[in-house]
């Protein structure tokens, strides 16, 4: 998106942002603003809620009503916002540790409720803000500050998790595939029900440097070279899919009950 | 009192829900836990009828988070829990204090620590209610001692939360929560009007969400009101933008503290029973205060001048009135269903004006008035015996760790 078109969505006086050069989060946020622009959203009717971490910092620069909450709890705060003001669009920005480790319980229960929120997970497989520790999406073998000899534990597949827990729109793309990413954001935000977009993003500073991809370009090329569309991935064996990033729409939204009003008695 | 047609037999937890709805509560999020569960159950039935929303969350952390989200979006919101759940809520109570989001948290205390005795009353969460979350923070803690007060103080909790933009803890206990008393609960009987949060009087472009008025409280725009409000748990400037500048840190932390401290006279409240001519004052709160007040009646029959000072706000504390009572008394007894928590505050505030002695009762039940009276008599005897206050204090410390030794004596009965 051209900077001038993005400006109205940004608190420009608060720039520059704190992200490192080459960080993928800016690219992802730009795609989000592109989605807002295409949707022609009313800026006063969107609330952006985030947790704690590099990804969650985004809300501080966005010219919307926002809540920068506690680590892992963004979805639970957002549930309260949405139930209090159902007419507002509520978009939740989280990182992978924020959304799926400390916040994992809120994530699966938001999916179970099919509450009308959009969960965007900026997934760079690392705790960036605290200096590069193991996250629940760190690939097996990757080196991090707390797995110096390589990670031994299997990562979460966020899309499978969301689908199994009942989310009614689930998609994955990367910060290389920005046009696709903006399209998925638009569909997720337009969807009534719990929507999840898993954004494979790059942290050159704390992940790339430890894993032979110190140059941000190396990381984006890694995304490009390993991404496989869902339809193609379905033809491949688990062995062939090792190390690949399956992109596409895993749940298309048709199953939603569309009420998104939680599991208590409805008003 | 002549029974009125409005009089009903009501449980404490039910009165709490009635008080909340009267005050305008329209959002409840919670997680089941004994002995507070009736509050969630009643909210699930009553809120839809008044256009409100109930949600059962996945845990207590999510419950308080949802309450804060709903409150930031303009709803008066509440959650209720007990010890283990209250511990889980602490981090987000700090967020409420920092982001200045009004909320009411009911903690029906049960015997702890840990799972403890889920169905037994206790008062072990006093210090946690005041100091539980990390960092210096403002919080109001209210202690109800009757079903009527469960109603009134819950309504007052919302008023204080909205007026000062702080978390307010209604610190009940199992006895009061499950007690049934014949009461009239309606808005006309409330001794105060219902308060709404202050709205900004400036346009969105001029609005600074954390610029306080003279009372220390910033007007609050809700999410969705078009003010582009920004809430964060980071130290922030008046615009709500994070800052690490020492002067910003200093002025925010001090303002958050002062908005309650400077208004303490308006907030702090207490009840005095036979206090004016009391030689021995019992400082007691919650269900323990009922035993203490009953003990003053037993004492009167024996010609003893026993009075009760019952703080209704445990924080901020009705400081001046306690000091006045301490200056007149021979001694103060602080009976608690814990190993001595509020007694430390009473000792600090009275600063040696008279001996202050704690009595710990941690048997998962409320002591009888007889037992409280026995301890009072014991203290008066000891106060004559030990002229040296330090000696008396030592005696008391010893007795606090060996309550059963006291109970086995036949003091003046
Ligand atoms: S540490 Fe990583 S995730 Fe955080 S701003 Fe830097 S590059 Fe981005």
XYZ file of C-alpha atoms and ligand atoms in Angstrom:
688
model
C 0.000 0.000 0.000
C 1.230 3.486 -0.799
C 2.332 5.343 2.321
C -0.067 8.209 1.672
C -3.068 5.873 1.576
C -1.925 4.214 4.806
C -1.444 7.480 6.650
C -4.985 7.911 7.882
C -4.725 4.539 9.628
C -1.529 5.468 11.453
C -0.716 7.679 14.396
C 2.034 9.240 12.334
C 3.170 11.446 15.228
C 4.124 8.280 17.108
C 6.445 7.030 14.363
C 9.140 5.778 13.973
C 8.073 2.400 15.332
C 10.270 0.213 17.529
C 10.632 -2.704 15.105
C 14.071 -3.720 13.775
C 14.971 -3.077 10.142
C 13.840 -6.090 8.120
C 11.223 -7.211 10.649
C 8.223 -8.877 8.986
C 5.633 -7.292 11.247
C 5.534 -3.993 9.352
C 4.788 -5.867 6.117
C 1.943 -7.757 7.795
C 0.468 -4.566 9.281
C 0.685 -2.903 5.875
C -1.347 -5.791 4.412
C -3.883 -5.319 7.197
C -4.241 -1.615 6.372
C -4.641 -2.556 2.710
C -7.510 -4.860 3.720
C -9.123 -2.030 5.733
C -8.777 0.304 2.756
C -10.388 -2.165 0.347
C -13.209 -2.819 2.782
C -13.773 0.903 3.287
C -14.108 0.281 7.007
C -15.362 2.952 9.394
C -12.319 3.671 11.564
C -14.497 4.583 14.533
C -16.148 1.174 14.468
C -13.028 -0.975 14.612
C -11.248 -1.851 17.857
C -7.804 -3.414 17.762
C -6.767 -5.484 20.755
C -3.304 -6.914 21.314
C -1.241 -8.688 23.959
C 2.443 -8.235 24.736
C 5.410 -8.751 22.440
C 6.849 -7.288 19.241
C 3.699 -8.080 17.227
C 1.379 -6.593 19.842
C 3.230 -3.281 19.753
C 1.544 -2.574 16.419
C -1.597 -1.191 18.075
C 0.304 1.735 19.518
C 0.843 3.146 16.015
C -2.620 2.405 14.636
C -5.164 5.196 14.535
C -8.048 3.184 16.005
C -9.557 2.551 19.410
C -7.172 0.063 20.904
C -6.272 -2.016 23.922
C -2.695 -3.112 24.421
C -3.433 -5.699 27.123
C -1.497 -8.254 29.182
C 0.632 -11.086 27.778
C -1.550 -13.840 26.338
C -4.910 -12.343 27.290
C -5.829 -10.279 24.240
C -8.565 -12.656 23.072
C -10.217 -12.679 26.496
C -10.216 -8.847 26.643
C -11.530 -8.771 23.074
C -14.345 -11.159 24.027
C -15.525 -8.590 26.575
C -15.292 -5.737 24.058
C -17.263 -7.651 21.421
C -20.000 -8.778 23.810
C -20.356 -5.244 25.160
C -20.500 -3.618 21.719
C -21.486 -6.261 19.111
C -21.644 -3.626 16.362
C -17.878 -3.037 16.545
C -15.382 -4.998 14.444
C -12.801 -6.393 16.813
C -9.408 -7.395 15.410
C -6.903 -9.107 17.706
C -3.172 -8.915 16.942
C -0.866 -11.375 18.680
C 2.460 -13.092 18.369
C 2.942 -16.865 18.390
C 4.066 -17.051 22.022
C 1.436 -14.517 23.082
C -1.402 -16.227 21.227
C -0.530 -19.908 21.457
C 1.660 -20.473 24.547
C 0.550 -18.237 27.420
C -2.678 -17.436 25.560
C -3.346 -20.922 24.181
C -6.322 -21.571 26.417
C -8.081 -18.378 25.339
C -7.281 -19.224 21.710
C -8.958 -22.639 21.688
C -11.936 -21.427 23.695
C -12.492 -18.426 21.430
C -12.535 -20.913 18.540
C -14.931 -23.216 20.391
C -17.320 -20.312 21.022
C -17.012 -19.161 17.425
C -17.136 -15.647 18.808
C -17.070 -12.947 16.143
C -13.422 -11.884 16.455
C -10.543 -11.897 13.991
C -7.347 -13.354 15.462
C -4.205 -12.412 13.554
C -1.106 -14.243 14.708
C 2.171 -12.746 13.548
C 4.065 -16.008 13.719
C 7.860 -15.728 13.610
C 8.567 -18.838 15.713
C 10.388 -16.881 18.384
C 10.043 -14.581 21.399
C 11.560 -11.524 19.766
C 11.040 -8.883 22.434
C 12.761 -10.887 25.167
C 15.714 -11.749 22.940
C 14.922 -14.893 20.972
C 13.683 -17.763 23.094
C 11.904 -20.945 22.006
C 8.230 -20.480 21.111
C 5.453 -23.046 20.588
C 5.908 -22.700 16.811
C 9.718 -22.978 16.691
C 10.571 -25.724 14.163
C 12.340 -28.869 15.364
C 16.103 -28.360 15.199
C 16.034 -24.545 15.226
C 18.494 -22.807 17.454
C 17.120 -20.255 19.941
C 18.380 -18.579 23.115
C 16.755 -21.348 25.168
C 17.385 -24.207 22.727
C 21.048 -23.557 21.911
C 21.529 -27.138 20.685
C 18.390 -27.137 18.547
C 14.728 -27.428 19.483
C 13.657 -30.975 20.336
C 9.913 -30.383 20.610
C 7.316 -30.462 17.867
C 5.735 -27.084 17.068
C 2.028 -26.297 16.985
C 0.385 -26.093 13.580
C -1.753 -23.053 14.414
C -4.224 -23.656 11.564
C -4.848 -27.307 12.544
C -5.264 -26.201 16.149
C -7.763 -23.482 15.197
C -9.691 -25.825 12.904
C -9.886 -28.623 15.476
C -11.068 -26.168 18.135
C -13.892 -24.921 15.906
C -12.739 -21.694 14.234
C -14.929 -21.006 11.203
C -12.431 -19.159 9.011
C -8.797 -20.294 9.068
C -6.064 -19.228 6.655
C -2.289 -19.012 6.452
C -0.012 -16.867 4.348
C 3.385 -15.226 4.697
C 4.989 -11.806 4.619
C 6.309 -12.705 1.164
C 2.781 -13.300 -0.208
C 1.437 -9.846 0.696
C -1.400 -9.722 -1.831
C -2.722 -13.087 -0.649
C -2.263 -11.971 2.950
C -4.340 -8.807 2.451
C -7.057 -10.904 0.748
C -7.172 -13.335 3.683
C -7.314 -10.453 6.169
C -10.234 -8.990 4.286
C -12.086 -12.309 4.273
C -11.330 -12.940 7.927
C -12.566 -9.506 9.032
C -15.684 -9.771 6.853
C -16.453 -13.222 8.252
C -18.970 -13.432 11.094
C -17.570 -15.908 13.603
C -14.108 -16.723 14.887
C -11.544 -16.182 12.132
C -7.831 -16.925 12.332
C -5.020 -15.809 10.035
C -1.648 -17.397 10.755
C 0.927 -15.014 9.278
C 4.378 -16.509 8.812
C 6.568 -13.494 9.555
C 10.302 -13.045 9.886
C 12.432 -12.055 12.845
C 15.899 -11.643 11.357
C 17.255 -10.226 14.604
C 16.633 -13.069 17.017
C 15.641 -16.024 14.793
C 17.447 -15.440 11.506
C 20.821 -14.706 13.022
C 20.800 -17.957 14.969
C 19.603 -20.013 12.000
C 21.795 -18.957 9.064
C 19.359 -16.317 7.780
C 20.755 -13.136 9.290
C 19.782 -11.094 6.236
C 16.037 -10.370 6.197
C 16.060 -11.127 2.476
C 17.215 -14.678 3.272
C 14.213 -15.122 5.500
C 11.700 -13.802 2.987
C 13.243 -16.034 0.324
C 12.887 -18.948 2.725
C 9.165 -18.129 2.932
C 8.913 -17.910 -0.862
C 10.821 -21.126 -1.536
C 9.054 -23.265 1.055
C 5.451 -22.108 0.702
C 3.138 -24.714 -0.844
C -0.519 -24.057 -1.721
C -2.965 -26.186 0.254
C -4.324 -28.002 -2.844
C -0.830 -29.101 -3.787
C 0.084 -30.002 -0.226
C -2.843 -32.414 -0.094
C -1.110 -34.526 -2.787
C 2.122 -34.762 -0.796
C 3.236 -37.199 1.895
C 4.107 -36.030 5.424
C 7.761 -36.689 4.552
C 7.563 -34.417 1.501
C 5.848 -31.723 3.583
C 8.616 -31.540 6.172
C 9.916 -27.983 6.490
C 7.230 -26.628 4.144
C 4.797 -23.778 4.832
C 1.320 -24.766 3.692
C -0.526 -21.622 2.643
C -4.188 -21.244 1.830
C -7.648 -21.319 3.405
C -8.119 -24.300 5.718
C -11.666 -23.466 6.787
C -13.687 -21.237 4.487
C -16.314 -19.807 6.786
C -19.437 -21.617 5.642
C -19.829 -23.575 8.889
C -20.264 -20.600 11.194
C -23.467 -20.376 13.152
C -22.907 -16.656 12.694
C -24.103 -15.583 16.106
C -20.671 -15.130 17.659
C -22.329 -14.210 20.901
C -20.597 -16.569 23.297
C -21.913 -19.557 25.193
C -24.011 -17.877 27.839
C -27.652 -16.928 27.577
C -27.943 -14.339 24.846
C -29.224 -10.857 25.520
C -39.145 -3.206 62.665
C -42.518 -3.943 61.149
C -42.228 -6.401 58.290
C -42.846 -4.742 54.952
C -44.347 -6.474 51.952
C -41.023 -5.915 50.219
C -39.207 -7.915 52.864
C -37.667 -11.148 51.547
C -35.411 -13.893 52.844
C -32.308 -13.406 50.699
C -28.889 -15.054 50.528
C -25.757 -12.878 50.631
C -24.597 -13.875 47.154
C -28.056 -13.120 45.757
C -28.048 -9.688 47.423
C -24.703 -9.037 45.750
C -26.191 -9.695 42.304
C -29.218 -7.496 43.108
C -26.922 -4.694 44.243
C -24.830 -4.978 41.097
C -27.840 -4.844 38.772
C -29.266 -1.913 40.727
C -25.950 -0.107 40.240
C -26.156 -0.723 36.500
C -24.020 -3.848 36.035
C -24.789 -5.197 32.562
C -21.833 -7.527 31.999
C -20.662 -10.472 34.021
C -17.847 -12.889 33.175
C -16.865 -15.634 35.571
C -15.715 -19.151 36.252
C -17.369 -21.512 38.754
C -15.780 -21.658 42.198
C -17.138 -22.380 45.655
C -18.354 -20.433 47.630
C -19.074 -17.703 45.055
C -20.805 -19.776 42.356
C -24.349 -18.610 43.117
C -23.323 -15.149 41.899
C -22.470 -16.497 38.418
C -25.581 -18.664 38.305
C -27.862 -15.790 39.252
C -26.199 -13.436 36.764
C -26.769 -15.981 33.981
C -30.485 -15.876 34.811
C -30.982 -12.220 35.660
C -28.746 -10.310 33.249
C -30.508 -11.259 29.979
C -33.774 -9.962 31.441
C -32.291 -6.469 31.856
C -30.501 -6.426 28.498
C -27.176 -7.462 29.954
C -24.663 -10.123 28.969
C -23.367 -13.122 30.868
C -20.455 -15.276 29.794
C -18.759 -18.221 31.451
C -15.082 -17.915 30.552
C -12.407 -20.628 30.355
C -10.716 -19.532 33.590
C -10.501 -16.648 36.038
C -7.753 -14.915 34.059
C -10.089 -14.776 31.073
C -12.983 -13.701 33.295
C -11.305 -10.561 34.600
C -9.897 -9.846 31.119
C -13.377 -10.014 29.565
C -14.703 -7.768 32.351
C -12.031 -5.174 31.537
C -12.752 -5.383 27.806
C -16.469 -4.875 28.415
C -15.858 -2.006 30.829
C -13.509 -0.286 28.376
C -16.343 -0.587 25.863
C -18.690 1.194 28.266
C -20.421 -1.511 30.314
C -20.475 -1.676 34.092
C -18.872 -5.066 34.582
C -18.177 -7.522 37.395
C -16.695 -10.920 38.158
C -16.867 -13.044 41.298
C -14.514 -15.700 42.596
C -12.805 -17.156 45.653
C -9.169 -17.574 46.794
C -7.622 -19.681 43.988
C -9.430 -17.690 41.289
C -8.584 -14.407 42.992
C -4.891 -15.358 42.831
C -5.240 -15.983 39.092
C -6.834 -12.570 38.560
C -4.057 -10.564 40.135
C -2.133 -9.600 36.993
C -5.174 -8.160 35.269
C -6.285 -6.342 38.437
C -2.992 -4.497 38.071
C -3.860 -3.780 34.435
C -7.198 -2.309 35.572
C -5.346 -0.071 38.031
C -2.800 1.029 35.420
C -5.179 1.496 32.472
C -7.786 2.996 34.858
C -10.621 0.705 33.801
C -13.471 0.574 36.344
C -14.362 -2.948 37.505
C -15.764 -4.828 40.473
C -14.235 -8.084 41.706
C -16.095 -10.069 44.347
C -13.897 -12.399 46.386
C -15.872 -14.690 48.669
C -13.052 -15.781 50.964
C -12.633 -19.434 51.850
C -10.018 -21.251 53.908
C -6.634 -21.232 52.171
C -3.867 -21.398 51.224
C -4.173 -23.262 47.926
C -7.381 -25.280 47.608
C -7.680 -25.206 51.416
C -11.222 -25.908 52.560
C -13.490 -24.827 49.729
C -16.655 -24.592 51.825
C -15.155 -23.015 54.948
C -15.043 -19.293 55.789
C -11.768 -17.431 56.286
C -10.313 -13.933 56.091
C -6.922 -14.851 54.735
C -7.053 -12.671 51.601
C -7.015 -9.222 53.247
C -3.417 -8.422 52.392
C -3.773 -9.961 48.928
C -6.837 -7.828 48.205
C -4.864 -4.697 49.061
C -1.403 -5.637 47.777
C -1.996 -8.677 45.561
C -0.891 -7.444 42.160
C 2.708 -6.389 41.554
C 3.764 -2.767 41.769
C 2.240 0.097 43.737
C -1.353 0.418 42.654
C -4.669 1.923 43.725
C -7.472 -0.394 44.810
C -10.527 -0.096 47.035
C -11.387 -3.021 49.328
C -14.843 -3.248 50.919
C -15.864 -5.669 53.658
C -19.580 -6.547 53.963
C -20.921 -7.934 57.251
C -24.576 -8.625 56.412
C -26.885 -9.528 53.555
C -28.097 -5.947 53.409
C -24.502 -4.833 53.091
C -23.810 -7.329 50.314
C -26.459 -5.365 48.421
C -25.403 -1.858 49.381
C -21.659 -2.340 49.202
C -21.833 -4.050 45.811
C -23.715 -1.003 44.520
C -21.190 1.265 46.235
C -18.342 -0.757 44.728
C -19.623 0.173 41.249
C -19.950 3.819 42.257
C -16.377 3.960 43.519
C -15.031 2.050 40.506
C -16.771 4.434 38.090
C -15.948 7.607 40.001
C -12.247 6.887 40.516
C -11.589 4.512 37.589
C -10.119 1.852 39.861
C -10.635 -1.847 40.536
C -12.854 -2.338 43.599
C -12.725 -5.596 45.535
C -15.789 -6.667 47.494
C -14.043 -8.863 50.051
C -16.796 -11.067 51.440
C -16.462 -14.378 53.249
C -18.313 -17.675 53.063
C -20.502 -16.901 56.079
C -21.836 -13.617 54.678
C -22.157 -15.053 51.154
C -24.328 -17.955 52.268
C -26.149 -16.225 55.103
C -29.870 -15.671 54.592
C -31.483 -12.641 56.188
C -34.830 -10.949 55.859
C -34.177 -7.722 53.986
C -35.709 -5.109 51.719
C -33.557 -4.650 48.635
C -34.546 -1.854 46.350
C -33.019 1.201 44.877
C -35.034 3.578 47.072
C -33.401 2.137 50.174
C -29.890 2.831 48.882
C -28.410 5.716 50.875
C -26.627 7.143 47.805
C -27.332 7.864 44.121
C -25.907 5.728 41.296
C -22.722 7.178 39.782
C -21.739 7.084 36.097
C -18.200 7.494 34.802
C -17.095 10.966 33.754
C -17.208 11.470 29.961
C -14.858 13.769 28.041
C -16.213 17.267 27.472
C -13.760 18.017 24.653
C -13.802 16.917 21.023
C -11.951 13.731 19.973
C -9.111 15.769 18.453
C -8.461 17.537 21.779
C -8.963 14.494 23.970
C -6.023 13.283 26.053
C -7.248 10.003 27.565
C -5.031 10.158 30.654
C -5.076 13.861 31.443
C -6.642 14.079 34.882
C -9.075 16.677 36.200
C -8.481 18.338 39.580
C -9.828 15.229 41.353
C -7.000 13.176 39.845
C -9.350 11.219 37.582
C -9.265 11.557 33.765
C -12.623 11.605 31.926
C -13.102 8.292 30.118
C -14.095 7.781 26.478
C -15.284 4.254 25.823
C -14.102 2.121 22.935
C -16.380 2.765 19.988
C -17.225 6.345 21.023
C -15.066 7.818 18.255
C -12.318 9.158 20.534
C -9.636 6.702 19.362
C -8.998 5.720 22.971
C -5.851 3.820 23.716
C -5.398 1.621 26.772
C -2.083 0.068 27.787
C -0.542 -1.521 30.861
C 2.762 0.169 30.075
C 3.622 3.396 31.848
C 2.111 6.016 29.559
C 1.845 9.748 29.083
C -1.373 11.766 29.035
C -1.990 10.718 25.440
C -1.808 7.066 26.485
C 1.452 6.485 24.632
C 4.116 4.385 26.394
C 6.982 6.248 27.996
C 10.042 5.394 30.075
C 10.846 9.004 30.943
C 11.450 9.281 34.704
C 9.168 12.306 35.097
C 6.324 10.534 33.278
C 6.773 7.397 35.403
C 6.839 9.441 38.601
C 3.796 11.567 37.854
C 1.648 8.633 36.679
C 2.436 6.341 39.628
C 1.839 9.165 42.098
C -1.388 10.326 40.440
C -2.804 6.775 40.473
C -2.082 6.611 44.205
C -3.261 10.105 45.061
C -6.627 9.909 43.360
C -7.667 7.542 46.179
C -5.493 8.870 48.993
C -6.593 12.489 48.467
C -10.224 11.394 48.519
C -9.886 9.045 51.492
C -12.316 10.983 53.693
C -14.974 10.576 51.043
C -14.301 6.861 50.520
C -13.399 5.442 53.940
C -16.290 4.274 56.103
C -16.823 2.309 59.309
C -19.418 1.322 61.884
C -19.034 2.067 65.595
C -20.834 0.006 68.253
C -20.658 1.226 71.884
C -17.384 2.842 70.986
C -17.619 6.109 72.946
C -17.098 4.720 76.438
C -15.390 1.425 75.576
C -12.422 0.391 77.716
C -11.684 -2.412 75.310
C -12.198 -1.942 71.571
C -12.564 -4.861 69.221
C -11.594 -4.064 65.627
C -13.372 -6.642 63.483
C -14.721 -6.890 59.934
C -16.908 -9.193 57.855
C -18.601 -12.097 59.616
C -16.156 -11.813 62.541
C -17.667 -8.385 63.286
C -21.034 -10.068 63.879
C -19.485 -12.281 66.563
C -17.751 -9.234 68.051
C -20.929 -7.137 68.134
C -22.781 -10.017 69.780
C -19.923 -10.225 72.317
C -20.488 -6.561 73.297
C -24.044 -7.483 74.318
C -22.770 -10.367 76.462
C -20.218 -7.992 77.969
C -22.884 -5.429 78.860
C -24.732 -8.091 80.865
C -21.563 -8.416 82.953
C -21.073 -4.689 83.273
C -18.062 -4.622 80.966
C -17.556 -1.741 78.533
C -16.728 -3.387 75.245
C -17.002 -1.553 71.921
C -16.565 -2.510 68.275
C -14.896 -0.555 65.512
C -15.866 -2.165 62.222
C -13.993 -0.871 59.152
C -16.267 -1.152 56.118
C -13.493 -0.017 53.796
C -10.385 -2.062 54.560
C -8.577 0.084 52.010
C -8.448 3.069 52.147
C -8.739 2.643 55.924
C -10.837 4.943 58.200
C -7.637 6.007 59.865
C -8.550 9.110 61.944
C -11.538 7.489 63.640
C -9.496 4.471 64.639
C -6.813 6.674 66.155
C -9.426 8.536 68.208
C -10.833 5.248 69.507
C -7.335 3.949 70.315
C -6.487 7.049 72.344
C -9.447 6.381 74.670
C -9.165 2.592 75.007
C -7.142 0.458 77.430
C -6.466 -2.031 74.652
C -7.585 -3.119 71.186
C -8.330 -6.711 70.227
C -8.294 -7.654 66.551
C -9.901 -11.073 66.059
C -9.456 -12.432 62.536
C -10.015 -15.692 60.676
C -6.370 -15.618 59.594
C -2.964 -15.604 61.293
C -3.011 -11.848 61.818
C -3.337 -9.556 58.792
C -5.422 -6.455 59.509
C -3.967 -6.397 63.047
C -0.671 -5.269 61.508
C -2.422 -2.330 59.868
C -4.200 -1.441 63.119
C -0.895 -1.570 65.016
C 0.753 0.636 62.405
C -2.035 3.224 62.360
C -2.521 3.459 66.145
C 1.257 3.766 66.615
C 1.459 2.655 70.258
C -1.490 4.675 71.592
C -2.684 1.504 73.299
C -1.765 -2.197 73.149
C -3.124 -3.832 69.982
C -3.474 -7.571 70.188
C -4.488 -10.008 67.483
C -6.454 -13.174 67.959
C -6.228 -15.746 65.209
C -9.010 -18.173 64.602
C -8.167 -20.479 61.702
C -10.424 -23.461 62.156
C -12.494 -22.904 59.026
C -15.448 -21.728 61.082
C -16.677 -18.543 62.713
C -15.996 -18.320 66.468
C -18.967 -17.889 68.808
C -19.512 -14.543 70.571
C -18.589 -16.340 73.809
C -15.161 -17.132 72.489
C -14.586 -13.566 71.331
C -15.664 -12.315 74.769
C -13.291 -14.786 76.425
C -10.408 -13.386 74.425
C -11.439 -9.836 75.320
C -11.462 -10.684 79.031
C -8.119 -12.415 78.683
C -6.651 -9.336 77.086
C -7.955 -7.029 79.836
C -6.410 -9.323 82.454
C -3.130 -9.462 80.605
C -3.078 -5.717 80.130
C -3.219 -5.304 83.961
C -0.614 -7.975 84.480
C 1.902 -6.711 81.966
C 2.611 -3.058 82.340
C 5.324 -3.307 79.783
C 3.760 -3.066 76.348
C 6.616 -4.954 74.758
C 6.050 -7.868 77.111
C 2.383 -7.840 76.224
C 3.174 -7.773 72.543
C 5.484 -10.778 73.001
C 2.748 -12.658 74.817
C 0.405 -11.953 71.993
C 2.797 -13.113 69.309
C 3.163 -16.360 71.190
C -0.552 -16.810 71.470
C -1.109 -16.110 67.825
C 0.866 -19.175 66.887
C -0.796 -21.295 69.565
C -4.499 -20.430 69.464
C -5.532 -23.839 70.765
C -3.571 -23.262 73.946
C -5.772 -20.218 74.577
C -8.942 -22.032 73.785
C -8.207 -24.749 76.332
C -7.968 -22.253 79.219
C -11.059 -21.328 81.170
C -10.680 -17.585 81.208
C -13.154 -15.976 83.560
C -16.131 -17.887 82.120
S 13.128 -8.646 17.578
Fe 12.397 -9.707 15.769
S 10.147 -9.586 15.896
Fe 10.998 -8.059 17.304
S 11.069 -6.175 16.099
Fe 13.079 -7.141 15.919
S 12.916 -8.361 14.054
Fe 10.837 -7.847 14.645
